[in-house]
mmCIF file of C-alpha atoms (C1' of nucleotides) in Angstrom:
data_model
loop_
_atom_site.group_PDB
_atom_site.id
_atom_site.type_symbol
_atom_site.label_atom_id
_atom_site.label_comp_id
_atom_site.label_asym_id
_atom_site.label_seq_id
_atom_site.Cartn_x
_atom_site.Cartn_y
_atom_site.Cartn_z
ATOM 1 C CA MET A 1 63.834 -96.939 -66.404
ATOM 2 C CA PRO A 2 63.640 -93.297 -67.488
ATOM 3 C CA ARG A 3 67.084 -92.960 -65.861
ATOM 4 C CA VAL A 4 68.846 -95.093 -68.427
ATOM 5 C CA THR A 5 67.033 -93.460 -71.339
ATOM 6 C CA ASP A 6 67.721 -89.956 -70.013
ATOM 7 C CA ASP A 7 71.406 -90.714 -69.542
ATOM 8 C CA HIS A 8 71.602 -92.166 -73.012
ATOM 9 C CA ARG A 9 69.805 -89.150 -74.422
ATOM 10 C CA ARG A 10 72.120 -86.724 -72.663
ATOM 11 C CA ALA A 11 75.178 -88.643 -73.853
ATOM 12 C CA ARG A 12 73.913 -88.510 -77.434
ATOM 13 C CA ARG A 13 73.159 -84.807 -77.194
ATOM 14 C CA ASP A 14 76.647 -84.176 -75.791
ATOM 15 C CA GLU A 15 78.139 -86.239 -78.609
ATOM 16 C CA ILE A 16 76.280 -84.098 -81.158
ATOM 17 C CA ALA A 17 77.085 -80.828 -79.397
ATOM 18 C CA ARG A 18 80.780 -81.662 -79.242
ATOM 19 C CA ALA A 19 80.876 -82.595 -82.919
ATOM 20 C CA ALA A 20 79.027 -79.347 -83.715
ATOM 21 C CA LEU A 21 81.552 -77.415 -81.633
ATOM 22 C CA ARG A 22 84.473 -78.901 -83.566
ATOM 23 C CA CYS A 23 82.779 -77.731 -86.784
ATOM 24 C CA LEU A 24 82.105 -74.280 -85.316
ATOM 25 C CA GLU A 25 85.748 -73.865 -84.364
ATOM 26 C CA ARG A 26 86.666 -74.428 -87.991
ATOM 27 C CA THR A 27 84.014 -72.402 -89.792
ATOM 28 C CA GLY A 28 81.550 -70.606 -87.486
ATOM 29 C CA ILE A 29 77.849 -71.017 -86.802
ATOM 30 C CA HIS A 30 76.356 -70.194 -90.168
ATOM 31 C CA GLN A 31 78.945 -71.885 -92.332
ATOM 32 C CA THR A 32 78.511 -75.103 -90.365
ATOM 33 C CA SER A 33 75.820 -77.165 -92.073
ATOM 34 C CA ILE A 34 73.852 -80.032 -90.582
ATOM 35 C CA SER A 35 75.632 -82.328 -93.006
ATOM 36 C CA ASP A 36 78.980 -81.093 -91.606
ATOM 37 C CA ILE A 37 77.762 -82.140 -88.151
ATOM 38 C CA VAL A 38 76.505 -85.430 -89.602
ATOM 39 C CA GLU A 39 79.941 -86.080 -91.069
ATOM 40 C CA GLU A 40 81.877 -84.931 -87.988
ATOM 41 C CA SER A 41 79.699 -86.978 -85.588
ATOM 42 C CA GLY A 42 79.398 -90.084 -87.755
ATOM 43 C CA LEU A 43 75.622 -90.057 -87.140
ATOM 44 C CA SER A 44 72.827 -89.623 -89.668
ATOM 45 C CA THR A 45 70.633 -86.588 -90.332
ATOM 46 C CA GLY A 46 67.720 -88.342 -88.651
ATOM 47 C CA ALA A 47 69.836 -89.139 -85.583
ATOM 48 C CA ILE A 48 70.617 -85.431 -85.188
ATOM 49 C CA TYR A 49 66.966 -84.486 -85.619
ATOM 50 C CA SER A 50 65.688 -87.116 -83.200
ATOM 51 C CA ASN A 51 67.910 -85.576 -80.505
ATOM 52 C CA PHE A 52 67.450 -81.887 -81.317
ATOM 53 C CA PRO A 53 64.393 -80.330 -82.984
ATOM 54 C CA ASN A 54 66.599 -78.102 -85.143
ATOM 55 C CA LYS A 55 70.046 -76.548 -85.577
ATOM 56 C CA ARG A 56 69.204 -73.583 -83.379
ATOM 57 C CA GLU A 57 68.532 -75.851 -80.399
ATOM 58 C CA ILE A 58 72.004 -77.358 -80.777
ATOM 59 C CA MET A 59 73.378 -73.830 -80.498
ATOM 60 C CA ARG A 60 71.232 -73.116 -77.432
ATOM 61 C CA TYR A 61 72.529 -76.312 -75.835
ATOM 62 C CA ILE A 62 76.109 -75.196 -76.488
ATOM 63 C CA VAL A 63 75.484 -71.740 -75.015
ATOM 64 C CA SER A 64 73.977 -73.280 -71.895
ATOM 65 C CA ASP A 65 76.547 -76.024 -71.304
ATOM 66 C CA TYR A 66 79.739 -75.496 -73.288
ATOM 67 C CA LEU A 67 80.455 -71.830 -73.823
ATOM 68 C CA PHE A 68 82.410 -71.037 -70.659
ATOM 69 C CA PRO A 69 83.018 -74.509 -69.322
ATOM 70 C CA ARG A 70 85.716 -74.195 -66.744
ATOM 71 C CA LEU A 71 85.715 -70.820 -65.070
ATOM 72 C CA ASP A 72 84.854 -72.292 -61.676
ATOM 73 C CA GLU A 73 87.667 -74.806 -62.144
ATOM 74 C CA ILE A 74 90.436 -72.235 -62.514
ATOM 75 C CA GLY A 75 93.028 -72.714 -59.812
ATOM 76 C CA TRP A 76 91.714 -69.804 -57.754
ATOM 77 C CA PRO A 77 93.982 -68.798 -54.879
ATOM 78 C CA GLY A 78 92.108 -68.383 -51.607
ATOM 79 C CA GLY A 79 92.156 -65.404 -49.266
ATOM 80 C CA VAL A 80 91.590 -61.720 -49.875
ATOM 81 C CA ARG A 81 92.115 -60.816 -53.537
ATOM 82 C CA GLN A 82 91.703 -57.365 -55.036
ATOM 83 C CA PRO A 83 89.173 -57.049 -57.919
ATOM 84 C CA ARG A 84 92.050 -56.272 -60.265
ATOM 85 C CA GLU A 85 93.774 -59.533 -59.385
ATOM 86 C CA VAL A 86 90.543 -61.529 -59.803
ATOM 87 C CA LEU A 87 90.141 -59.860 -63.213
ATOM 88 C CA GLU A 88 93.658 -60.878 -64.209
ATOM 89 C CA LEU A 89 93.056 -64.485 -63.185
ATOM 90 C CA MET A 90 89.748 -64.546 -65.048
ATOM 91 C CA LEU A 91 91.212 -63.275 -68.326
ATOM 92 C CA GLN A 92 94.131 -65.679 -68.056
ATOM 93 C CA GLY A 93 91.622 -68.476 -67.376
ATOM 94 C CA PHE A 94 89.699 -67.607 -70.550
ATOM 95 C CA THR A 95 92.886 -67.467 -72.563
ATOM 96 C CA GLU A 96 94.044 -70.866 -71.377
ATOM 97 C CA ASP A 97 90.870 -72.898 -70.940
ATOM 98 C CA GLY A 98 87.924 -71.352 -72.758
ATOM 99 C CA LEU A 99 86.571 -71.708 -76.232
ATOM 100 C CA PRO A 100 88.227 -69.479 -78.828
ATOM 101 C CA PRO A 101 86.983 -65.853 -78.619
ATOM 102 C CA ARG A 102 86.052 -66.164 -82.305
ATOM 103 C CA ILE A 103 83.311 -68.616 -81.343
ATOM 104 C CA ILE A 104 82.078 -66.718 -78.313
ATOM 105 C CA ILE A 105 81.580 -63.513 -80.283
ATOM 106 C CA GLN A 106 79.462 -65.407 -82.793
ATOM 107 C CA PHE A 107 77.161 -66.567 -80.050
ATOM 108 C CA TRP A 108 76.910 -62.997 -78.774
ATOM 109 C CA ALA A 109 75.916 -61.883 -82.261
ATOM 110 C CA GLU A 110 73.257 -64.611 -82.312
ATOM 111 C CA ALA A 111 72.075 -63.771 -78.799
ATOM 112 C CA SER A 112 71.520 -60.157 -79.839
ATOM 113 C CA LEU A 113 69.003 -61.379 -82.450
ATOM 114 C CA ASP A 114 67.306 -64.304 -80.707
ATOM 115 C CA ALA A 115 65.435 -63.795 -77.433
ATOM 116 C CA GLU A 116 65.667 -67.378 -76.170
ATOM 117 C CA LEU A 117 69.338 -67.731 -77.024
ATOM 118 C CA HIS A 118 69.805 -64.399 -75.286
ATOM 119 C CA ASP A 119 68.195 -65.790 -72.127
ATOM 120 C CA ASP A 120 70.433 -68.867 -72.251
ATOM 121 C CA MET A 121 73.425 -66.554 -72.563
ATOM 122 C CA ALA A 122 72.173 -64.402 -69.680
ATOM 123 C CA ARG A 123 71.909 -67.482 -67.448
ATOM 124 C CA THR A 124 75.405 -68.633 -68.409
ATOM 125 C CA VAL A 125 76.820 -65.182 -67.712
ATOM 126 C CA ALA A 126 74.953 -65.071 -64.387
ATOM 127 C CA ARG A 127 76.709 -68.306 -63.362
ATOM 128 C CA LEU A 128 80.033 -66.711 -64.260
ATOM 129 C CA ARG A 129 79.141 -63.638 -62.217
ATOM 130 C CA ASP A 130 78.277 -65.766 -59.192
ATOM 131 C CA THR A 131 81.621 -67.549 -59.393
ATOM 132 C CA LEU A 132 83.389 -64.191 -59.498
ATOM 133 C CA MET A 133 81.257 -62.890 -56.651
ATOM 134 C CA ARG A 134 82.403 -65.694 -54.369
ATOM 135 C CA ARG A 135 86.031 -64.865 -55.203
ATOM 136 C CA LEU A 136 85.464 -61.161 -54.494
ATOM 137 C CA LEU A 137 83.612 -61.671 -51.222
ATOM 138 C CA PRO A 138 86.661 -61.836 -48.905
ATOM 139 C CA TRP A 139 87.881 -58.498 -50.309
ATOM 140 C CA ALA A 140 84.350 -57.009 -50.188
ATOM 141 C CA ARG A 141 84.095 -57.907 -46.478
ATOM 142 C CA THR A 142 87.192 -55.857 -45.741
ATOM 143 C CA ARG A 143 85.486 -52.862 -47.381
ATOM 144 C CA ALA A 144 81.889 -53.145 -46.117
ATOM 145 C CA THR A 145 80.369 -52.875 -42.673
ATOM 146 C CA SER A 146 77.589 -55.453 -43.094
ATOM 147 C CA ASP A 147 77.297 -58.797 -44.845
ATOM 148 C CA THR A 148 74.533 -57.415 -47.061
ATOM 149 C CA ALA A 149 76.718 -54.497 -48.101
ATOM 150 C CA ALA A 150 79.647 -56.810 -48.802
ATOM 151 C CA THR A 151 77.500 -59.027 -51.017
ATOM 152 C CA ALA A 152 76.183 -56.007 -52.928
ATOM 153 C CA LEU A 153 79.709 -54.651 -53.430
ATOM 154 C CA ALA A 154 81.048 -58.018 -54.592
ATOM 155 C CA ARG A 155 78.135 -58.363 -56.979
ATOM 156 C CA GLU A 156 78.628 -54.902 -58.486
ATOM 157 C CA HIS A 157 82.294 -55.561 -59.081
ATOM 158 C CA ALA A 158 81.558 -59.022 -60.495
ATOM 159 C CA VAL A 159 79.253 -57.416 -63.074
ATOM 160 C CA ALA A 160 81.987 -54.954 -64.046
ATOM 161 C CA LEU A 161 84.523 -57.794 -64.280
ATOM 162 C CA ASN A 162 82.193 -59.619 -66.658
ATOM 163 C CA ALA A 163 81.868 -56.477 -68.771
ATOM 164 C CA ILE A 164 85.646 -56.072 -69.039
ATOM 165 C CA ALA A 165 86.073 -59.759 -69.858
ATOM 166 C CA GLN A 166 83.495 -59.365 -72.596
ATOM 167 C CA GLY A 167 85.445 -56.427 -74.010
ATOM 168 C CA TYR A 168 88.654 -58.456 -73.886
ATOM 169 C CA ILE A 169 87.045 -61.410 -75.662
ATOM 170 C CA ALA A 170 85.508 -59.174 -78.345
ATOM 171 C CA HIS A 171 88.857 -57.448 -78.816
ATOM 172 C CA THR A 172 90.891 -60.641 -79.162
ATOM 173 C CA ALA A 173 88.221 -62.248 -81.372
ATOM 174 C CA VAL A 174 88.621 -59.467 -83.919
ATOM 175 C CA PHE A 175 92.206 -58.273 -83.479
ATOM 176 C CA GLY A 176 93.976 -61.418 -82.345
ATOM 177 C CA PRO A 177 95.523 -62.655 -79.083
ATOM 178 C CA ARG A 178 96.771 -60.077 -76.605
ATOM 179 C CA ASP A 179 98.380 -60.333 -73.212
ATOM 180 C CA PRO A 180 95.640 -59.926 -70.573
ATOM 181 C CA LEU A 181 97.810 -57.965 -68.144
ATOM 182 C CA GLU A 182 98.899 -55.501 -70.801
ATOM 183 C CA TYR A 183 95.272 -55.123 -71.953
ATOM 184 C CA ILE A 184 94.075 -54.357 -68.434
ATOM 185 C CA GLU A 185 96.930 -51.905 -67.900
ATOM 186 C CA SER A 186 96.118 -50.037 -71.113
ATOM 187 C CA ILE A 187 92.459 -49.534 -70.254
ATOM 188 C CA ALA A 188 93.340 -48.604 -66.663
ATOM 189 C CA ALA A 189 95.595 -45.823 -68.012
ATOM 190 C CA VAL A 190 92.642 -44.345 -69.915
ATOM 191 C CA VAL A 191 89.858 -44.470 -67.320
ATOM 192 C CA ALA A 192 92.091 -43.474 -64.418
ATOM 193 C CA MET B 1 82.895 -40.252 -119.566
ATOM 194 C CA PRO B 2 83.962 -42.792 -116.919
ATOM 195 C CA ARG B 3 83.060 -40.081 -114.385
ATOM 196 C CA VAL B 4 79.329 -40.252 -115.037
ATOM 197 C CA THR B 5 79.303 -44.048 -115.076
ATOM 198 C CA ASP B 6 81.373 -44.246 -111.874
ATOM 199 C CA ASP B 7 79.067 -41.818 -110.084
ATOM 200 C CA HIS B 8 76.035 -43.751 -111.230
ATOM 201 C CA ARG B 9 77.628 -46.991 -110.133
ATOM 202 C CA ARG B 10 78.462 -45.607 -106.707
ATOM 203 C CA ALA B 11 74.946 -44.247 -106.286
ATOM 204 C CA ARG B 12 73.490 -47.642 -107.167
ATOM 205 C CA ARG B 13 75.837 -49.432 -104.782
ATOM 206 C CA ASP B 14 74.907 -46.989 -102.011
ATOM 207 C CA GLU B 15 71.232 -47.553 -102.769
ATOM 208 C CA ILE B 16 71.719 -51.316 -102.437
ATOM 209 C CA ALA B 17 73.887 -51.004 -99.324
ATOM 210 C CA ARG B 18 71.346 -48.782 -97.612
ATOM 211 C CA ALA B 19 68.492 -51.156 -98.432
ATOM 212 C CA ALA B 20 70.627 -54.049 -97.142
ATOM 213 C CA LEU B 21 71.340 -52.113 -93.956
ATOM 214 C CA ARG B 22 67.631 -51.574 -93.318
ATOM 215 C CA CYS B 23 67.139 -55.338 -93.643
ATOM 216 C CA LEU B 24 70.117 -56.050 -91.363
ATOM 217 C CA GLU B 25 68.710 -53.778 -88.672
ATOM 218 C CA ARG B 26 65.571 -55.871 -88.678
ATOM 219 C CA THR B 27 66.971 -59.389 -88.902
ATOM 220 C CA GLY B 28 70.779 -59.560 -88.986
ATOM 221 C CA ILE B 29 73.283 -60.608 -91.634
ATOM 222 C CA HIS B 30 72.419 -64.257 -92.121
ATOM 223 C CA GLN B 31 68.677 -63.956 -91.845
ATOM 224 C CA THR B 32 68.687 -61.254 -94.515
ATOM 225 C CA SER B 33 68.258 -62.923 -97.886
ATOM 226 C CA ILE B 34 69.067 -61.455 -101.280
ATOM 227 C CA SER B 35 65.342 -61.474 -102.026
ATOM 228 C CA ASP B 36 64.799 -59.362 -98.864
ATOM 229 C CA ILE B 37 67.250 -56.834 -100.298
ATOM 230 C CA VAL B 38 65.553 -57.100 -103.691
ATOM 231 C CA GLU B 39 62.216 -56.316 -102.064
ATOM 232 C CA GLU B 40 63.561 -53.548 -99.807
ATOM 233 C CA SER B 41 65.455 -51.841 -102.651
ATOM 234 C CA GLY B 42 62.800 -52.300 -105.330
ATOM 235 C CA LEU B 43 65.506 -53.617 -107.694
ATOM 236 C CA SER B 44 65.781 -57.064 -109.258
ATOM 237 C CA THR B 45 68.117 -59.926 -108.355
ATOM 238 C CA GLY B 46 70.130 -59.235 -111.479
ATOM 239 C CA ALA B 47 70.443 -55.531 -110.606
ATOM 240 C CA ILE B 48 71.975 -56.489 -107.248
ATOM 241 C CA TYR B 49 74.358 -58.955 -108.890
ATOM 242 C CA SER B 50 75.448 -56.550 -111.612
ATOM 243 C CA ASN B 51 76.552 -54.098 -108.882
ATOM 244 C CA PHE B 52 78.036 -56.555 -106.383
ATOM 245 C CA PRO B 53 79.551 -59.957 -107.220
ATOM 246 C CA ASN B 54 77.864 -61.553 -104.180
ATOM 247 C CA LYS B 55 76.219 -60.931 -100.820
ATOM 248 C CA ARG B 56 79.537 -60.928 -98.957
ATOM 249 C CA GLU B 57 80.796 -57.970 -101.019
ATOM 250 C CA ILE B 58 77.722 -55.964 -99.976
ATOM 251 C CA MET B 59 78.726 -56.642 -96.372
ATOM 252 C CA ARG B 60 82.333 -55.610 -97.058
ATOM 253 C CA TYR B 61 81.066 -52.384 -98.620
ATOM 254 C CA ILE B 62 78.986 -51.690 -95.501
ATOM 255 C CA VAL B 63 81.926 -52.369 -93.180
ATOM 256 C CA SER B 64 84.124 -50.001 -95.174
ATOM 257 C CA ASP B 65 81.653 -47.154 -95.629
ATOM 258 C CA TYR B 66 78.691 -47.396 -93.271
ATOM 259 C CA LEU B 67 79.629 -49.082 -90.009
ATOM 260 C CA PHE B 68 80.820 -46.077 -88.007
ATOM 261 C CA PRO B 69 79.633 -43.252 -90.221
ATOM 262 C CA ARG B 70 79.832 -40.122 -88.148
ATOM 263 C CA LEU B 71 82.496 -40.334 -85.493
ATOM 264 C CA ASP B 72 84.501 -37.466 -87.008
ATOM 265 C CA GLU B 73 81.317 -35.397 -87.142
ATOM 266 C CA ILE B 74 80.601 -35.548 -83.415
ATOM 267 C CA GLY B 75 80.531 -32.024 -81.983
ATOM 268 C CA TRP B 76 84.002 -32.328 -80.512
ATOM 269 C CA PRO B 77 84.929 -29.500 -78.148
ATOM 270 C CA GLY B 78 88.366 -28.044 -78.875
ATOM 271 C CA GLY B 79 91.239 -27.518 -76.456
ATOM 272 C CA VAL B 80 92.919 -29.880 -74.037
ATOM 273 C CA ARG B 81 90.678 -32.847 -73.175
ATOM 274 C CA GLN B 82 91.585 -35.705 -70.858
ATOM 275 C CA PRO B 83 91.415 -39.232 -72.354
ATOM 276 C CA ARG B 84 88.537 -40.024 -70.015
ATOM 277 C CA GLU B 85 86.521 -37.112 -71.405
ATOM 278 C CA VAL B 86 87.282 -38.081 -75.010
ATOM 279 C CA LEU B 87 86.134 -41.606 -74.149
ATOM 280 C CA GLU B 88 82.882 -40.278 -72.726
ATOM 281 C CA LEU B 89 82.201 -38.214 -75.835
ATOM 282 C CA MET B 90 83.011 -41.160 -78.077
ATOM 283 C CA LEU B 91 80.626 -43.544 -76.317
ATOM 284 C CA GLN B 92 77.895 -40.913 -76.287
ATOM 285 C CA GLY B 93 78.533 -40.340 -80.004
ATOM 286 C CA PHE B 94 78.087 -44.059 -80.709
ATOM 287 C CA THR B 95 74.926 -44.173 -78.658
ATOM 288 C CA GLU B 96 73.385 -41.229 -80.471
ATOM 289 C CA ASP B 97 74.636 -41.504 -84.037
ATOM 290 C CA GLY B 98 75.979 -44.954 -84.809
ATOM 291 C CA LEU B 99 74.439 -48.105 -86.128
ATOM 292 C CA PRO B 100 72.807 -50.293 -83.472
ATOM 293 C CA PRO B 101 75.410 -52.293 -81.487
ATOM 294 C CA ARG B 102 73.467 -55.429 -82.470
ATOM 295 C CA ILE B 103 74.600 -54.897 -86.068
ATOM 296 C CA ILE B 104 78.170 -53.992 -85.264
ATOM 297 C CA ILE B 105 78.721 -57.141 -83.207
ATOM 298 C CA GLN B 106 77.510 -59.233 -86.125
ATOM 299 C CA PHE B 107 80.130 -57.697 -88.371
ATOM 300 C CA TRP B 108 82.771 -58.417 -85.729
ATOM 301 C CA ALA B 109 81.651 -62.028 -85.666
ATOM 302 C CA GLU B 110 81.957 -62.127 -89.464
ATOM 303 C CA ALA B 111 85.315 -60.347 -89.418
ATOM 304 C CA SER B 112 86.691 -62.987 -87.058
ATOM 305 C CA LEU B 113 85.985 -65.647 -89.718
ATOM 306 C CA ASP B 114 86.763 -63.828 -92.963
ATOM 307 C CA ALA B 115 90.234 -62.413 -93.615
ATOM 308 C CA GLU B 116 89.209 -59.774 -96.157
ATOM 309 C CA LEU B 117 86.260 -58.544 -94.127
ATOM 310 C CA HIS B 118 88.664 -58.451 -91.199
ATOM 311 C CA ASP B 119 91.012 -56.180 -93.148
ATOM 312 C CA ASP B 120 88.115 -53.878 -94.081
ATOM 313 C CA MET B 121 87.179 -53.734 -90.407
ATOM 314 C CA ALA B 122 90.794 -53.038 -89.423
ATOM 315 C CA ARG B 123 90.949 -50.104 -91.853
ATOM 316 C CA THR B 124 87.661 -48.702 -90.548
ATOM 317 C CA VAL B 125 88.867 -49.006 -86.952
ATOM 318 C CA ALA B 126 92.176 -47.391 -87.907
ATOM 319 C CA ARG B 127 90.254 -44.353 -89.234
ATOM 320 C CA LEU B 128 88.406 -44.173 -85.917
ATOM 321 C CA ARG B 129 91.685 -44.378 -84.046
ATOM 322 C CA ASP B 130 93.170 -41.529 -86.087
ATOM 323 C CA THR B 131 90.168 -39.326 -85.322
ATOM 324 C CA LEU B 132 90.599 -40.050 -81.615
ATOM 325 C CA MET B 133 94.317 -39.431 -81.840
ATOM 326 C CA ARG B 134 93.763 -35.923 -83.168
ATOM 327 C CA ARG B 135 91.419 -35.214 -80.246
ATOM 328 C CA LEU B 136 93.962 -36.555 -77.731
ATOM 329 C CA LEU B 137 96.938 -34.699 -79.162
ATOM 330 C CA PRO B 138 96.477 -31.407 -77.217
ATOM 331 C CA TRP B 139 96.405 -33.379 -73.959
ATOM 332 C CA ALA B 140 99.329 -35.579 -75.058
ATOM 333 C CA ARG B 141 101.446 -32.488 -75.744
ATOM 334 C CA THR B 142 100.994 -31.356 -72.139
ATOM 335 C CA ARG B 143 102.372 -34.724 -71.020
ATOM 336 C CA ALA B 144 105.231 -35.335 -73.476
ATOM 337 C CA THR B 145 108.486 -33.516 -74.080
ATOM 338 C CA SER B 146 108.705 -33.996 -77.852
ATOM 339 C CA ASP B 147 106.198 -34.037 -80.687
ATOM 340 C CA THR B 148 107.122 -37.619 -81.496
ATOM 341 C CA ALA B 149 106.498 -38.680 -77.914
ATOM 342 C CA ALA B 150 103.158 -36.821 -77.845
ATOM 343 C CA THR B 151 102.036 -38.564 -81.025
ATOM 344 C CA ALA B 152 103.012 -41.972 -79.650
ATOM 345 C CA LEU B 153 101.195 -41.295 -76.369
ATOM 346 C CA ALA B 154 98.045 -40.084 -78.154
ATOM 347 C CA ARG B 155 98.135 -43.129 -80.383
ATOM 348 C CA GLU B 156 98.502 -45.559 -77.478
ATOM 349 C CA HIS B 157 95.567 -44.007 -75.684
ATOM 350 C CA ALA B 158 93.490 -43.930 -78.870
ATOM 351 C CA VAL B 159 93.998 -47.698 -79.231
ATOM 352 C CA ALA B 160 92.867 -48.219 -75.628
ATOM 353 C CA LEU B 161 89.833 -45.981 -76.202
ATOM 354 C CA ASN B 162 88.886 -48.103 -79.206
ATOM 355 C CA ALA B 163 89.202 -51.243 -77.098
ATOM 356 C CA ILE B 164 86.929 -49.851 -74.379
ATOM 357 C CA ALA B 165 84.398 -48.659 -76.964
ATOM 358 C CA GLN B 166 84.414 -52.148 -78.451
ATOM 359 C CA GLY B 167 83.698 -53.602 -75.014
ATOM 360 C CA TYR B 168 80.877 -51.117 -74.508
ATOM 361 C CA ILE B 169 79.326 -51.942 -77.876
ATOM 362 C CA ALA B 170 79.597 -55.698 -77.275
ATOM 363 C CA HIS B 171 78.074 -55.245 -73.832
ATOM 364 C CA THR B 172 75.119 -53.149 -74.989
ATOM 365 C CA ALA B 173 74.576 -55.398 -78.030
ATOM 366 C CA VAL B 174 74.003 -58.387 -75.760
ATOM 367 C CA PHE B 175 72.683 -56.884 -72.535
ATOM 368 C CA GLY B 176 70.848 -53.807 -73.752
ATOM 369 C CA PRO B 177 71.417 -50.042 -73.561
ATOM 370 C CA ARG B 178 73.440 -48.690 -70.669
ATOM 371 C CA ASP B 179 74.514 -45.208 -69.685
ATOM 372 C CA PRO B 180 78.076 -44.666 -71.012
ATOM 373 C CA LEU B 181 79.218 -42.633 -68.012
ATOM 374 C CA GLU B 182 78.013 -45.249 -65.545
ATOM 375 C CA TYR B 183 79.649 -47.988 -67.629
ATOM 376 C CA ILE B 184 82.995 -46.177 -67.640
ATOM 377 C CA GLU B 185 82.739 -45.512 -63.923
ATOM 378 C CA SER B 186 82.057 -49.175 -63.149
ATOM 379 C CA ILE B 187 85.081 -50.454 -65.056
ATOM 380 C CA ALA B 188 87.263 -47.697 -63.616
ATOM 381 C CA ALA B 189 86.340 -48.896 -60.105
ATOM 382 C CA VAL B 190 87.605 -52.378 -60.947
ATOM 383 C CA VAL B 191 90.905 -51.655 -62.698
ATOM 384 C CA ALA B 192 91.873 -48.839 -60.355
ATOM 385 C "C1'" DA C 1 76.312 -51.823 -120.462
ATOM 386 C "C1'" DC C 2 72.971 -52.913 -117.397
ATOM 387 C "C1'" DC C 3 69.032 -55.371 -116.135
ATOM 388 C "C1'" DT C 4 65.331 -59.273 -115.950
ATOM 389 C "C1'" DG C 5 63.836 -63.400 -113.693
ATOM 390 C "C1'" DA C 6 63.692 -68.450 -114.466
ATOM 391 C "C1'" DA C 7 66.800 -72.212 -113.458
ATOM 392 C "C1'" DC C 8 70.473 -74.584 -110.667
ATOM 393 C "C1'" DA C 9 72.943 -76.240 -106.644
ATOM 394 C "C1'" DC C 10 72.926 -76.520 -101.844
ATOM 395 C "C1'" DC C 11 71.121 -76.466 -96.960
ATOM 396 C "C1'" DG C 12 67.667 -77.005 -93.152
ATOM 397 C "C1'" DT C 13 63.946 -79.837 -92.232
ATOM 398 C "C1'" DT C 14 60.432 -83.564 -92.819
ATOM 399 C "C1'" DC C 15 58.643 -88.052 -93.133
ATOM 400 C "C1'" DA C 16 57.686 -92.788 -94.837
ATOM 401 C "C1'" DA C 17 59.964 -96.818 -93.989
ATOM 402 C "C1'" DG C 18 63.221 -99.660 -91.194
ATOM 403 C "C1'" DT C 19 65.150 -101.824 -86.639
ATOM 404 C "C1'" DA D 1 61.755 -95.613 -79.422
ATOM 405 C "C1'" DC D 2 65.221 -94.329 -82.259
ATOM 406 C "C1'" DC D 3 67.250 -94.128 -86.597
ATOM 407 C "C1'" DT D 4 67.790 -94.015 -91.979
ATOM 408 C "C1'" DG D 5 68.181 -91.176 -95.983
ATOM 409 C "C1'" DA D 6 65.404 -89.643 -99.961
ATOM 410 C "C1'" DA D 7 62.374 -85.754 -100.802
ATOM 411 C "C1'" DC D 8 60.808 -80.842 -100.147
ATOM 412 C "C1'" DA D 9 61.096 -75.857 -99.670
ATOM 413 C "C1'" DC D 10 64.081 -72.066 -99.667
ATOM 414 C "C1'" DC D 11 68.337 -69.193 -100.553
ATOM 415 C "C1'" DG D 12 72.630 -67.660 -103.032
ATOM 416 C "C1'" DT D 13 74.141 -67.488 -107.515
ATOM 417 C "C1'" DT D 14 74.150 -67.950 -112.679
ATOM 418 C "C1'" DC D 15 72.925 -67.078 -117.266
ATOM 419 C "C1'" DA D 16 70.189 -66.778 -121.625
ATOM 420 C "C1'" DA D 17 67.457 -63.303 -123.212
ATOM 421 C "C1'" DG D 18 65.954 -58.336 -123.177
ATOM 422 C "C1'" DT D 19 66.727 -53.007 -123.415
#
DNA sequence: ACCTGAACACCGTTCAAGT
DNA sequence: ACCTGAACACCGTTCAAGT
């Protein structure tokens, strides 16, 4: 019995979150009002508030489940791949499949002010890092003598990949789209 | 005669902007209300609104004049400096003298939604880039055959330095303070 | 000319009433 | 149990009245 109710509840929450996301893509977090979400979803104010306690919890739900939806579904090639190549695939994956950078940077701004939203973001980013780690592991094994060392190396590089991706997203959010390969090349030239 | 009035006006606007900035550091752009700024500045609502047409224009004023206040006042060493070293000094300068990354990322989020604020931001970043360019020029001259080529090279690298600094600020805004040198080293290891 | 602060319109949230 | 939508409190902005 709880099964049916839970499924229904989740479906409703997804319906609301997706409507909210369509509003966010148009106007951002703070310019999106509850009544915009009411209109976009076709539900009533009360329907929103009987599924989420407040607007902030809708945003937390989005950060946890919708912010970087498909990174583990990128068509990753198998085999040994250099970190640089994994980075290139990741940035191309964001460009093609992710939410607009404009939205992501707004959630970062929120996360820097709200401890719980920050923790949701940290968990989401940790999932991303683990996906990257798995892709880096074959390469890391060619560089390390033990399995433990390989895991540590892959993890370190996955963290750095996340950091560069964050820089790329922030950059394109503010200054517009940019070719990922050219971006990577330009920062490589500077830190070399 | 207009001189005195203009100076007075500018002083008042600075007074308001600084009070607003103190509020922003505590609670962010959207959680800072006009009445917070009224309280923090000791002025009245009407005094705010007779110096700025609305809250957004206070934010534009901050982006133009207060966001990266001291980058050209960093104690830059003279002589030929590698891009990597200029990058290190820049990130250290941000860490020591700039506004908290938490605030800067909020203005980026705003700039990605508001065309005029975006243009203010672009001008501010262009000033930063020109400062960096001047610091890179001695190095660029050792690498280029003409003055024109040196200028172009310095400019290219200055743009990349800005991009990396933006990544660093976004990263520290969300994930907390991090040693600039270690950050640079970790991304260098990946794009190498 | 600049400032005061009460009044207005709008948004997030609540809650009595419905199914 | 979930939903409706009018009502409430608060925030950005305006404006008649003051200096």
